[in-house]
CSV table of C-alpha atoms in Angstrom, one decimal:
chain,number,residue,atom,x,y,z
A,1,UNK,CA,-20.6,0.1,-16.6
A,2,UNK,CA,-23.0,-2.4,-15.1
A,3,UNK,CA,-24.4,-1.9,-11.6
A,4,UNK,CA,-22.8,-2.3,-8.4
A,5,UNK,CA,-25.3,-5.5,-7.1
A,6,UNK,CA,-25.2,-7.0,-10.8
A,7,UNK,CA,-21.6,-6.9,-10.9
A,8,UNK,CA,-21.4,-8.5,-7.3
A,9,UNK,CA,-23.7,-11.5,-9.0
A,10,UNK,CA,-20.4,-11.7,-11.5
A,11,UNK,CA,-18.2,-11.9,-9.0
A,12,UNK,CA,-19.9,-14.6,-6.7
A,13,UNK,CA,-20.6,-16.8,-10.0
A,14,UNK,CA,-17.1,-16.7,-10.6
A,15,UNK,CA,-15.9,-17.8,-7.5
A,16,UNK,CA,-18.2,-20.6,-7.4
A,17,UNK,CA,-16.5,-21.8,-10.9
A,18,UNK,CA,-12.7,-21.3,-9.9
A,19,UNK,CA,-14.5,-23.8,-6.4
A,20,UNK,CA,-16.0,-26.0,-9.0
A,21,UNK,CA,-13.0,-26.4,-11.2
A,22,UNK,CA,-11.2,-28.5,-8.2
A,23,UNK,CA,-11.6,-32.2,-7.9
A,24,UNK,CA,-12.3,-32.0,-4.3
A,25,UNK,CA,-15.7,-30.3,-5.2
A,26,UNK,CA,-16.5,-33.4,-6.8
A,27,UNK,CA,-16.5,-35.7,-3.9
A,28,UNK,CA,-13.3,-37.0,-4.7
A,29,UNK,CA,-11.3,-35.4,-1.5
A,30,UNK,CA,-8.6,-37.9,-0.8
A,31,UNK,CA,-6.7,-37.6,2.8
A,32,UNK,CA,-3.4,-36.5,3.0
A,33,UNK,CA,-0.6,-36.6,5.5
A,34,UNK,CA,1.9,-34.5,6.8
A,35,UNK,CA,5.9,-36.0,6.2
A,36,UNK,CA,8.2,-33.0,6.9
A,37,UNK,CA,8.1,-29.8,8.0
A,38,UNK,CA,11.0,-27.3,7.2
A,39,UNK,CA,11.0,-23.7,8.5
A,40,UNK,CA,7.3,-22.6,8.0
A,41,UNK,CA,6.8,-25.1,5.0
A,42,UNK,CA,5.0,-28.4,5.5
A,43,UNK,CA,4.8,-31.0,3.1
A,44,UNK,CA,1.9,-33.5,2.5
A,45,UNK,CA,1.4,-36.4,0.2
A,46,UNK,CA,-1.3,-38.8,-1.0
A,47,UNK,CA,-3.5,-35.6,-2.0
A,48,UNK,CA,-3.9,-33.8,-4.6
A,49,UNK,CA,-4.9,-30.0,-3.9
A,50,UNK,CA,-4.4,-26.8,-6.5
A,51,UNK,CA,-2.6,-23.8,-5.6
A,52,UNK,CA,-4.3,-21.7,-3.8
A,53,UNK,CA,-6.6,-24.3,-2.3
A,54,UNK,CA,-7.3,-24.2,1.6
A,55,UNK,CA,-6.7,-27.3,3.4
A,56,UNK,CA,-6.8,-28.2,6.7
A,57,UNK,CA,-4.3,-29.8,8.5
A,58,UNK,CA,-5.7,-31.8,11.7
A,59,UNK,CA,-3.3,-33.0,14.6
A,60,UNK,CA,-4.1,-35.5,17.2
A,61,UNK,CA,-6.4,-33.3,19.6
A,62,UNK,CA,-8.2,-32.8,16.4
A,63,UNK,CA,-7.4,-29.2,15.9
A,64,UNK,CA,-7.4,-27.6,12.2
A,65,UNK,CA,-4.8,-25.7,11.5
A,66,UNK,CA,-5.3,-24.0,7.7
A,67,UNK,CA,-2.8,-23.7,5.4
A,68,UNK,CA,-2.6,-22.9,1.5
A,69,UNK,CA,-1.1,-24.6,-1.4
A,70,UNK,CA,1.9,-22.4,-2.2
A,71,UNK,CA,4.1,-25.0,-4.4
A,72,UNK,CA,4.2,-28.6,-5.5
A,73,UNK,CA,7.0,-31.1,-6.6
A,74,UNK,CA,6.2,-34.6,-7.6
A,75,UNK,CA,4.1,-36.5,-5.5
A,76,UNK,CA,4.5,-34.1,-2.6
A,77,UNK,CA,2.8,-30.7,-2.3
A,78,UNK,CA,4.0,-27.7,0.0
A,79,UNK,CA,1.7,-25.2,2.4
A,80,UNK,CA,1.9,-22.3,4.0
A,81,UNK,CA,0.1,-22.2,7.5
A,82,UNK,CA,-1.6,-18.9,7.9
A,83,UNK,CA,-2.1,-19.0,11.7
A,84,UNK,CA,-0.3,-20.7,14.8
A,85,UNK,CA,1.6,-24.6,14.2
A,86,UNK,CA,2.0,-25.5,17.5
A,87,UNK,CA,0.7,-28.9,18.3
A,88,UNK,CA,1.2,-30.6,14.8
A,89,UNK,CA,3.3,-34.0,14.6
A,90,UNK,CA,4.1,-36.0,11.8
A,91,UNK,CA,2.0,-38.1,9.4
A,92,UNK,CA,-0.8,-35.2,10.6
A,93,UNK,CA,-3.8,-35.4,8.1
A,94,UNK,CA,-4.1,-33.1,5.4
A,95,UNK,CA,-7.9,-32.4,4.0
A,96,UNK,CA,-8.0,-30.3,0.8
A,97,UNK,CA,-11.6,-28.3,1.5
A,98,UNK,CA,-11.7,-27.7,-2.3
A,99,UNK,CA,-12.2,-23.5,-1.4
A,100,UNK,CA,-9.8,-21.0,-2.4
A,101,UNK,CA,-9.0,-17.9,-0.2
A,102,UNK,CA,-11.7,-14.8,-0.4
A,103,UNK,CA,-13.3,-11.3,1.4
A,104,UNK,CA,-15.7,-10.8,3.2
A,105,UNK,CA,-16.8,-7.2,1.7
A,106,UNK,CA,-19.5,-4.9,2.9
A,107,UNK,CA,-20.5,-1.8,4.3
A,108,UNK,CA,-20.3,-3.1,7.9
A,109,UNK,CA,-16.5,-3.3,7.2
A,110,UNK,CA,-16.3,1.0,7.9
A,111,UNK,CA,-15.2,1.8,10.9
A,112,UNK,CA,-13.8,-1.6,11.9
A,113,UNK,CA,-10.3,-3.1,12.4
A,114,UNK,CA,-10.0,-6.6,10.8
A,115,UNK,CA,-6.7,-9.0,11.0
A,116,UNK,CA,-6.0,-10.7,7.7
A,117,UNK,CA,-8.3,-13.2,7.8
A,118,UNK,CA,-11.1,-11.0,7.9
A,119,UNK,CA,-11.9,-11.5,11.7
A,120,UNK,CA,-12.1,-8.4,14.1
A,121,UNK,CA,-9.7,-7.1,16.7
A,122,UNK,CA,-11.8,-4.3,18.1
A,123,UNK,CA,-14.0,-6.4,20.2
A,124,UNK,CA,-17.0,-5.2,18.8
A,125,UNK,CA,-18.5,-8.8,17.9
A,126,UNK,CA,-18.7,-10.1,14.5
A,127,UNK,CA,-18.8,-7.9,11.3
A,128,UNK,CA,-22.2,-9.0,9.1
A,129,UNK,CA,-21.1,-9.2,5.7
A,130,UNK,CA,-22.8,-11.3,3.1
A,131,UNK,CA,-21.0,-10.2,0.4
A,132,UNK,CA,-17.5,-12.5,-0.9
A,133,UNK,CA,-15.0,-10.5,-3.3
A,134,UNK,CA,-12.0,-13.0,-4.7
A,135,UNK,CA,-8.5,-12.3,-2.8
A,136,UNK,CA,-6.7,-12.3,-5.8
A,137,UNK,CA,-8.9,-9.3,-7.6
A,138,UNK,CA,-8.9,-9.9,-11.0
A,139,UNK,CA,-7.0,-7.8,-13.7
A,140,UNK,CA,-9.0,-4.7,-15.6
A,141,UNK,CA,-8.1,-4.0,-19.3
A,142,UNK,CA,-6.0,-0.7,-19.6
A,143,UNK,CA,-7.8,0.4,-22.2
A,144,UNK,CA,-11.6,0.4,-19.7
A,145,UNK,CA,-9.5,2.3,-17.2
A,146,UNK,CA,-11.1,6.1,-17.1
A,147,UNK,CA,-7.7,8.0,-17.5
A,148,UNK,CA,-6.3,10.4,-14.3
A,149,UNK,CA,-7.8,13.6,-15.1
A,150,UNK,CA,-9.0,15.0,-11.4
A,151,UNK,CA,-6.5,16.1,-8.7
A,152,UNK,CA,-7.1,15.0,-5.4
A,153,UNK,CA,-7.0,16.9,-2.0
A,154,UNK,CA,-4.7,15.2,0.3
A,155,UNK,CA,-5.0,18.0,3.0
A,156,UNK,CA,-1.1,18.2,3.3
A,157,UNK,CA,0.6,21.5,1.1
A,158,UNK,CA,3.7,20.5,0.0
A,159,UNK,CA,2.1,17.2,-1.6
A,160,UNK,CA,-1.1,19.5,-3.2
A,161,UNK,CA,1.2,22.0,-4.6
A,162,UNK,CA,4.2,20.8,-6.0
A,163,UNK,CA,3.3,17.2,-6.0
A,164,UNK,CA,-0.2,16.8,-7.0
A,165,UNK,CA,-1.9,13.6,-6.7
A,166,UNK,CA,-4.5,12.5,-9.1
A,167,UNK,CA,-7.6,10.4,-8.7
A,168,UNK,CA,-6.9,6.9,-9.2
A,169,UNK,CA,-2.8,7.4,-8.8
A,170,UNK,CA,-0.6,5.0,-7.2
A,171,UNK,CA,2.5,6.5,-5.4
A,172,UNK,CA,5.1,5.3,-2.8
A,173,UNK,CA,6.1,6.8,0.1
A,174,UNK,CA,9.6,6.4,0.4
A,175,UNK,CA,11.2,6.5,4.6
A,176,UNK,CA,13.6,4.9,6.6
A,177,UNK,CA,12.9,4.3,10.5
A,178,UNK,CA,11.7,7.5,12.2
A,179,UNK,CA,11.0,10.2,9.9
A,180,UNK,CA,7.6,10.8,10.3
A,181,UNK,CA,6.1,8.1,7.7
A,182,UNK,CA,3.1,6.9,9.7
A,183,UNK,CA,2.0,10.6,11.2
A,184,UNK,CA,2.1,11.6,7.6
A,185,UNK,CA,-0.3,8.7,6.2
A,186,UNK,CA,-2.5,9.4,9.7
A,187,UNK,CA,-2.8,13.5,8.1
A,188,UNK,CA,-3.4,11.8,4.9
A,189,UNK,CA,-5.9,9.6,6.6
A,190,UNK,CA,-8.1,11.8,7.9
A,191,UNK,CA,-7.5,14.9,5.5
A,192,UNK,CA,-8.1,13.7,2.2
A,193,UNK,CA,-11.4,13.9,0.6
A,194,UNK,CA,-12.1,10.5,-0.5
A,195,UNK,CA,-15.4,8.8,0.2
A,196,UNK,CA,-13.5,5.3,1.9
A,197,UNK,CA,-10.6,4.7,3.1
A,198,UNK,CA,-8.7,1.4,3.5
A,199,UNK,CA,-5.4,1.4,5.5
A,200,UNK,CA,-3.4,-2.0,5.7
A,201,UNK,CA,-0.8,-1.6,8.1
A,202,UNK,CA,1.0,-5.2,7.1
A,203,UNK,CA,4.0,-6.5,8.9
A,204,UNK,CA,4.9,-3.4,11.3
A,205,UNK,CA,5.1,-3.4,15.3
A,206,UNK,CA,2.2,-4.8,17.3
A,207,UNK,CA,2.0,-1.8,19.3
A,208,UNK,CA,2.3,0.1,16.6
A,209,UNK,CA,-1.2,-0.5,15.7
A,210,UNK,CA,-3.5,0.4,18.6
A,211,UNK,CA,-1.2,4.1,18.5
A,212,UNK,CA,-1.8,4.5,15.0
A,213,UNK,CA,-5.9,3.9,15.6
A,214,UNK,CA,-6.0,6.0,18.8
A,215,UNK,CA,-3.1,8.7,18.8
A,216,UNK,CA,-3.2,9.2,14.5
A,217,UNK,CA,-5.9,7.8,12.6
A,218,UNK,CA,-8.8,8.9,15.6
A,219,UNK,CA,-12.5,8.4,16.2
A,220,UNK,CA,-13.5,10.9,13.3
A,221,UNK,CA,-10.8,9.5,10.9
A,222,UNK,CA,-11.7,5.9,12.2
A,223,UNK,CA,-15.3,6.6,11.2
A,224,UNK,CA,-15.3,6.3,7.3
A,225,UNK,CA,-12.3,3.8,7.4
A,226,UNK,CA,-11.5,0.0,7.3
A,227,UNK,CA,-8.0,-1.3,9.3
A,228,UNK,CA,-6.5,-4.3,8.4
A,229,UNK,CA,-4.1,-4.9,10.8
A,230,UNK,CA,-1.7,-7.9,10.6
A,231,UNK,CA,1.2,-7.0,12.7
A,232,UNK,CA,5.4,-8.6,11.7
A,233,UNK,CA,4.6,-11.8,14.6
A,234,UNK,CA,1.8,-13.4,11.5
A,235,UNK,CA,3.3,-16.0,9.7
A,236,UNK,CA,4.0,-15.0,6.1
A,237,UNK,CA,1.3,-16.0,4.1
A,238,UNK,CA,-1.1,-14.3,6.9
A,239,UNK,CA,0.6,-10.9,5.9
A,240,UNK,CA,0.6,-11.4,2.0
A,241,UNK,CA,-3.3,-12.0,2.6
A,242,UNK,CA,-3.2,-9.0,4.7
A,243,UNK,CA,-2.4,-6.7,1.8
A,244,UNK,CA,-4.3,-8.6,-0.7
A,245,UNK,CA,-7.4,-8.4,1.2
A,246,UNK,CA,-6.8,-4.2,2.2
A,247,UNK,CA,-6.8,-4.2,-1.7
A,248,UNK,CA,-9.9,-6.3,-2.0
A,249,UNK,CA,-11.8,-4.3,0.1
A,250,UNK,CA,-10.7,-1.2,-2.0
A,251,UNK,CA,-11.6,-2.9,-5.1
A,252,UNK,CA,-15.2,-3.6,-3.7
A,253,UNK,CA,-15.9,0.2,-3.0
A,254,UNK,CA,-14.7,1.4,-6.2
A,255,UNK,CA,-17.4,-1.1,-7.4
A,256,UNK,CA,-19.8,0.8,-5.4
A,257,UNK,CA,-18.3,4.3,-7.1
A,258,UNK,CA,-17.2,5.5,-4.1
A,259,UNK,CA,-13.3,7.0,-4.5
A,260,UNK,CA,-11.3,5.3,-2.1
A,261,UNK,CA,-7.9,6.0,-0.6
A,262,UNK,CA,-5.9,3.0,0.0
A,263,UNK,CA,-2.7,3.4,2.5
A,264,UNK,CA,-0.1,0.2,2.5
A,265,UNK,CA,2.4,0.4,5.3
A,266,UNK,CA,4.2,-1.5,4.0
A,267,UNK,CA,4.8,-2.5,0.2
A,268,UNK,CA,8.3,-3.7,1.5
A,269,UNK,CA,7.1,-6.0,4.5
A,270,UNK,CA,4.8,-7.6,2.3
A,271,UNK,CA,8.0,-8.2,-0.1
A,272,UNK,CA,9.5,-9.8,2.2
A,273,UNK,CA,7.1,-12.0,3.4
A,274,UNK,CA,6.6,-13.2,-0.4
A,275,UNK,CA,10.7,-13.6,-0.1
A,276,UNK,CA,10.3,-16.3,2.9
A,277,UNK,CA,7.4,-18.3,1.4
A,278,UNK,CA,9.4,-18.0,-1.9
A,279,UNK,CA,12.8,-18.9,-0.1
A,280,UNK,CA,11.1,-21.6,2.1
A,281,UNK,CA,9.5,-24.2,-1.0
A,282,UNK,CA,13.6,-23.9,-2.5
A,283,UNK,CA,13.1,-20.6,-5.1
A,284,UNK,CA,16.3,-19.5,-5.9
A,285,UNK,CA,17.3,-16.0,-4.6
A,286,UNK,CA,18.1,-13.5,-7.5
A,287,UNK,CA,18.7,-10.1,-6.2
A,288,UNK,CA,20.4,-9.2,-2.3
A,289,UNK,CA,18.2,-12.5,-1.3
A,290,UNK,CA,14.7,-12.2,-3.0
A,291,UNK,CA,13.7,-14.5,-5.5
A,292,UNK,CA,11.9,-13.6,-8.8
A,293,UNK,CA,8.7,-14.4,-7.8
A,294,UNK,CA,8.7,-11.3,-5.3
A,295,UNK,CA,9.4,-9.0,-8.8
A,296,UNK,CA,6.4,-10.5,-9.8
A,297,UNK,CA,3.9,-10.0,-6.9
A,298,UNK,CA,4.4,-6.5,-6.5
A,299,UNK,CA,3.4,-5.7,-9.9
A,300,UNK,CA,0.2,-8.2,-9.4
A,301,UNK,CA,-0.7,-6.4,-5.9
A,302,UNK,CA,0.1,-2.2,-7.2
A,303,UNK,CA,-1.8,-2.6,-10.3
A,304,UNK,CA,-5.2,-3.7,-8.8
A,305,UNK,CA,-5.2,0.0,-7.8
A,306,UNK,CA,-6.2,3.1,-10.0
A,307,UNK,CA,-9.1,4.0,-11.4
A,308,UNK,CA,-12.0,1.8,-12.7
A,309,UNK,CA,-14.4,1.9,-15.6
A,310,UNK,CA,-14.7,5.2,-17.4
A,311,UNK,CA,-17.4,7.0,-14.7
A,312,UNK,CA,-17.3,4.7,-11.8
A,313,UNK,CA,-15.5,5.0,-8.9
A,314,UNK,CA,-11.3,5.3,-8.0
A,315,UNK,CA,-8.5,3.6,-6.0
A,316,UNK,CA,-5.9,6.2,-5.2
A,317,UNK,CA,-3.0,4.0,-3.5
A,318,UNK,CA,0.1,5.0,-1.2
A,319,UNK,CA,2.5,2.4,-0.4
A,320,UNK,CA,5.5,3.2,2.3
A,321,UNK,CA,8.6,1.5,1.0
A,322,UNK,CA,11.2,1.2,3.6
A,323,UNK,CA,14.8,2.4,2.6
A,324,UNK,CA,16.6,0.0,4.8
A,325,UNK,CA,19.5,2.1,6.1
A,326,UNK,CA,18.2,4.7,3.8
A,327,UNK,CA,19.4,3.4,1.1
A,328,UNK,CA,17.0,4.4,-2.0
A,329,UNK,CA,18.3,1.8,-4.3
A,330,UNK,CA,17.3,-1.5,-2.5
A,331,UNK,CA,15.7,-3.7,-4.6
A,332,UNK,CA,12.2,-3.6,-3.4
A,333,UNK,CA,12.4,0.1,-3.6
A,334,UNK,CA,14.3,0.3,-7.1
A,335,UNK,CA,11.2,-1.8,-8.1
A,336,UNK,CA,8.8,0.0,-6.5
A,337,UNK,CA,10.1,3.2,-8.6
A,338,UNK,CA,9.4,1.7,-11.2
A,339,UNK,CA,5.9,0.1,-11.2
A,340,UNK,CA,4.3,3.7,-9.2
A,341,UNK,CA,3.3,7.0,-10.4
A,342,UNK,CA,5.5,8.5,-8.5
A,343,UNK,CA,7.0,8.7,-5.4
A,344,UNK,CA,7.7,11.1,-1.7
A,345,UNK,CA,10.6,10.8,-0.3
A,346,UNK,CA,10.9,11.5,3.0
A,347,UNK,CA,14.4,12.6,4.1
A,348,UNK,CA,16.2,11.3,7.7
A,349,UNK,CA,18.4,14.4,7.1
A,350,UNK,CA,15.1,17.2,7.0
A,351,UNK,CA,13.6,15.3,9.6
A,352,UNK,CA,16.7,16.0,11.7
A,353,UNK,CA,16.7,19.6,11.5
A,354,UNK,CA,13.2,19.9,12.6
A,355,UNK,CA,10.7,19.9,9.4
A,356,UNK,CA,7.8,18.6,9.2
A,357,UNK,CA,6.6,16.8,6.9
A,358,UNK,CA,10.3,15.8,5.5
A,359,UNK,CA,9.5,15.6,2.1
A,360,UNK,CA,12.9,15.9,0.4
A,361,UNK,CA,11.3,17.8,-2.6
A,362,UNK,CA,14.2,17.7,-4.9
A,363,UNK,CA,14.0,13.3,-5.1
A,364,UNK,CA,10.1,13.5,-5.0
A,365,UNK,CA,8.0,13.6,-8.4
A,366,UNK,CA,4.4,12.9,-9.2
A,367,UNK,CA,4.0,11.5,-13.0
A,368,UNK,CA,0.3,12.5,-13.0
A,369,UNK,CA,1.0,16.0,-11.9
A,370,UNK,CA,1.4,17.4,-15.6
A,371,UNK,CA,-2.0,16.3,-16.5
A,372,UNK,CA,-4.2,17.6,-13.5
A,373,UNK,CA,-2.6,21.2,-13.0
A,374,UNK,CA,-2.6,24.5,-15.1
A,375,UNK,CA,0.3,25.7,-16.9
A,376,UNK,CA,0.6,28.7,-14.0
A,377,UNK,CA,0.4,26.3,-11.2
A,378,UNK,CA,3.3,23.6,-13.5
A,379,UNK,CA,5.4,27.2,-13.8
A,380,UNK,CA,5.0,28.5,-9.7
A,381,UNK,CA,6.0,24.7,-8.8
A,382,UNK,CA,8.5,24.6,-10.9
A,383,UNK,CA,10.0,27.6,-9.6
A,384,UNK,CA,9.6,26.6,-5.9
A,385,UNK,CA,11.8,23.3,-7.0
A,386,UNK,CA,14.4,25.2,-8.8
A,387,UNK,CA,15.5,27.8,-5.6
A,388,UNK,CA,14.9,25.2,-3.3
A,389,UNK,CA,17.1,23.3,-5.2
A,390,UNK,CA,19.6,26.3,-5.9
A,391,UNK,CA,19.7,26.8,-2.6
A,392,UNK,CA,20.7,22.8,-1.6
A,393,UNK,CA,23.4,23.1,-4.2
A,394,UNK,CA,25.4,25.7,-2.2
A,395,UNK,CA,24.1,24.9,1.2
A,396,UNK,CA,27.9,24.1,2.4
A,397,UNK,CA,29.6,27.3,0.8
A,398,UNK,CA,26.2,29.7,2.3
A,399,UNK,CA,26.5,28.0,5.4
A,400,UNK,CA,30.6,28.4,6.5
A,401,UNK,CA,30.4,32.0,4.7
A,402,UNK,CA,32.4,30.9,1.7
A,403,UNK,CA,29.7,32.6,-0.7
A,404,UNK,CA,29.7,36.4,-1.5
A,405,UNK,CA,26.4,37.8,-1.7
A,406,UNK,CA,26.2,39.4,-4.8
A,407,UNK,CA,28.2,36.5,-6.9
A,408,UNK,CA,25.2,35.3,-8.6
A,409,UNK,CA,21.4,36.6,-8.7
A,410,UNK,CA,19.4,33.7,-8.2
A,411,UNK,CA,21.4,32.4,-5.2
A,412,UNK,CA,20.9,35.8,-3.9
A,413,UNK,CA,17.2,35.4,-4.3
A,414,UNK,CA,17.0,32.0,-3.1
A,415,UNK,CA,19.3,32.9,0.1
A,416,UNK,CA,16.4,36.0,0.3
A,417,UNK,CA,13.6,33.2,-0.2
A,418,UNK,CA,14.7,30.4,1.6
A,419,UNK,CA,13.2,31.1,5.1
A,420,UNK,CA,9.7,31.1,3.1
A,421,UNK,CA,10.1,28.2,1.2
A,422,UNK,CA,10.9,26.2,4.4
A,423,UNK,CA,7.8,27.7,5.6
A,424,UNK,CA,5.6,26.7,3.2
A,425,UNK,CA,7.0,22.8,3.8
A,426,UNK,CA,6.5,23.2,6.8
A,427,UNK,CA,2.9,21.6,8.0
A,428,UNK,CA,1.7,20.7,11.8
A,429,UNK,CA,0.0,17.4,12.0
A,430,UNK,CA,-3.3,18.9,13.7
A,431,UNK,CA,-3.5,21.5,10.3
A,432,UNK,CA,-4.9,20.9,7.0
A,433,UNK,CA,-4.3,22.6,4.1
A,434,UNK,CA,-6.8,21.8,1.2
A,435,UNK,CA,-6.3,22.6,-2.0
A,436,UNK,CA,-7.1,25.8,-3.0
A,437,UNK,CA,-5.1,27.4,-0.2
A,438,UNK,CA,-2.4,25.4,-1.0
A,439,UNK,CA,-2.4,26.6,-4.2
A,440,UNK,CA,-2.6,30.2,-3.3
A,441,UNK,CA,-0.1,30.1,-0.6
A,442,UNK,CA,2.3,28.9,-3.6
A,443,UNK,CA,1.2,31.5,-6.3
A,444,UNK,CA,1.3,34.7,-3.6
A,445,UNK,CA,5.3,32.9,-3.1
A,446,UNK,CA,5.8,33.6,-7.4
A,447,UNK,CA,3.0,36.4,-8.2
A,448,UNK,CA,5.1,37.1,-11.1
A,449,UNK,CA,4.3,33.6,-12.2
């Protein structure tokens, strides 16, 4: 593996090329101008600009306004605006700058809160960083990718014990509205032993995000962590950057071999924010209203994560999907399933009766758990699941008095064992459980085991 600051030097080089490989760099910038402007859209023509290029659209008080190539038909080319449109008119002039979008990366970043364009919203003055890391990440070769072999402490039981995470592992977090999804990345937050942690909270409520800082995440948590905050009243493309450049920030510590924990809330909001911009230049909707290039974003954004080259450092990555009406087969969800290494569901039904965390154990599974645990921990889990399950099974007959104790012995033992199993999900938000007691609270449940 080379070292961090040399491969830094690869990085800026490269970005330079990608600059240099567009005309505008050339001295041939030609003017553009603005001729429609649909929904968020704008097109421009008389100017040729790639995609992904930055240009600047100027109205007549001489304002820029930026924008990004997203799309191009013909003559005429389409952008995305990433901040606010007011003021523009037709025939506006469109510059191409001939630079494509980047990060800022550095160790000044920790402890900050950023927006998606890199600029603070703590009022603590400008962040100094020097260093530029491409928005778009750049794919690693599978085969250069150290394998997940270390389990990772996320301070919560019910997660370290029957649903182990792994170094470098990239699982969703699967909620509807209300169940406890952002007090359970907050624990995560500041429980987990990771060197860095990067938490994008893309497209949620404004308010949202001063409450998560103050009342969840907290000065100590705060401390060792970088925000990027880009609230659901940013345009689109604003949003998508907003989760690109959480995972570029990642990427850059791992660089540094430092094992970072990266926290997307949400994978979903930035789905659909891929859906407009795709919806918007005339993509065709495929599935329930998203068009195909959304299928092919997610992938491109989840698999940045994991771990790096074989000894340096990790991403370990939890994305919240929402479950719109709590429906776990949406699409962005079914694909989301699909692309993760597993995923925690969170039930509205648990949450209800008063446990928390509600992790609905029985639709939850961790792919990596198999290869980071001990056959006697793989047996007590899987003897936690099966009761608990049991139990669920004949829930309605236990609870109107329908079963006769003495009908079957393992319901018997899981009627007996139920009140400790809830227990032992059971976790207050101001506790942490590391790992080893985690471990041993399950094990004295199956000593047998």
């Amino acid at each position: 593996m080379l070292p961090s600051g040399q491969r830094s030097e690869i990085w800026a080089r490269r970005i330079a090329r990608l600059n240099e490989l567009l005309p505008e760099t050339r001295g041939l910038v030609v003017e553009g101008k603005l001729t429609r402007m649909v929904g968020l859209t704008l097109e421009a023509i008389g100017c040729r600009a790639a995609i992904g290029e930055i240009c600047n659209v100027i109205n007549a008080g001489g304002e820029h306004i930026e924008a990004e190539v997203v799309g191009f038909a013909g003559e005429r080319i389409y952008l995305m605006p990433t901040g606010d449109i007011r003021g523009l008119e037709p025939d506006a002039r469109v510059v191409p700058t001939g630079r494509v979008s980047e990060a800022a990366v550095g160790e000044a970043l920790l402890g900050r809160i950023i927006d998606g364009s890199g600029q603070p919203l703590d009022g603590r003055g400008r962040i100094p960083t020097r260093q530029r890391w491409p928005l778009n990440g750049e794919s690693i070769n599978p085969l250069a990718r150290d394998p997940i072999r270390q389990p990772l402490d996320v301070g919560i039981r019910a997660i370290n014990a029957l649903l182990s995470v792994g170094r470098g592992q990239r699982l969703g977090l699967f909620a509807g509205s209300g169940v406890g999804k952002s007090v359970l990345l907050g624990m995560m937050t500041r429980y987990t032993n990771a060197d860095v942690v990067v938490v994008g909270l893309i497209g949620e409520r404004g308010r949202e995000v001063k409450e998560f800082v103050d009342n969840i995440l907290g000065a100590e948590g705060l401390a060792r962590s970088v925000v990027v905050a880009v609230p659901a009243d940013q345009p689109p493309l604003r949003r998508m950057h907003g989760a690109m450049l959480a995972t570029s920030i990642a990427e850059y510590f791992r660089e540094q071999g430092r094992q970072v924990l990266l926290l997307m809330d949400s994978l979903t909001r930035y789905a659909q924010a891929q859906r407009e911009i795709g919806l918007a230049i005339n993509e065709p909707p495929a599935t329930k209203g998203y068009p195909p290039s959304v299928f092919a974003k997610l992938p491109q954004l989840v698999e940045r994560a994991g771990n790096g080259d074989r000894g340096g450092g990790s991403i370990t990555a939890f994305y919240t999907v929402l479950a719109e009406g709590d429906d776990q087969n949406d699409p962005i969800a079914d694909a989301a399933r699909a692309i993760l290494d597993g995923h925690v569901v969170l039930s509205r039904r648990i949450a209800e009766s008063g446990q928390y965390p509600a992790i609905d154990i029985e639709a939850s599974v961790s792919r990596a758990m198999n290869d980071i645990t001990t056959r006697e921990h793989q047996q007590a889990a899987r003897a936690f699941k099966q009761l608990y399950s049991l139990y669920q099974q004949n829930r309605d007959l236990i609870s109107v008095g329908a079963y006769e104790p003495g009908s079957d012995e393992q319901i018997d033992t899981a009627i007996r064992m139920m009140p400790a199993l809830q227990d032992f999900l059971r976790q207050d938000m101001d506790t942490q459980v590391d790992l080893g007691r985690s471990l041993e609270d399950l094990t004295n449940l199956f000593p047998q085991q």
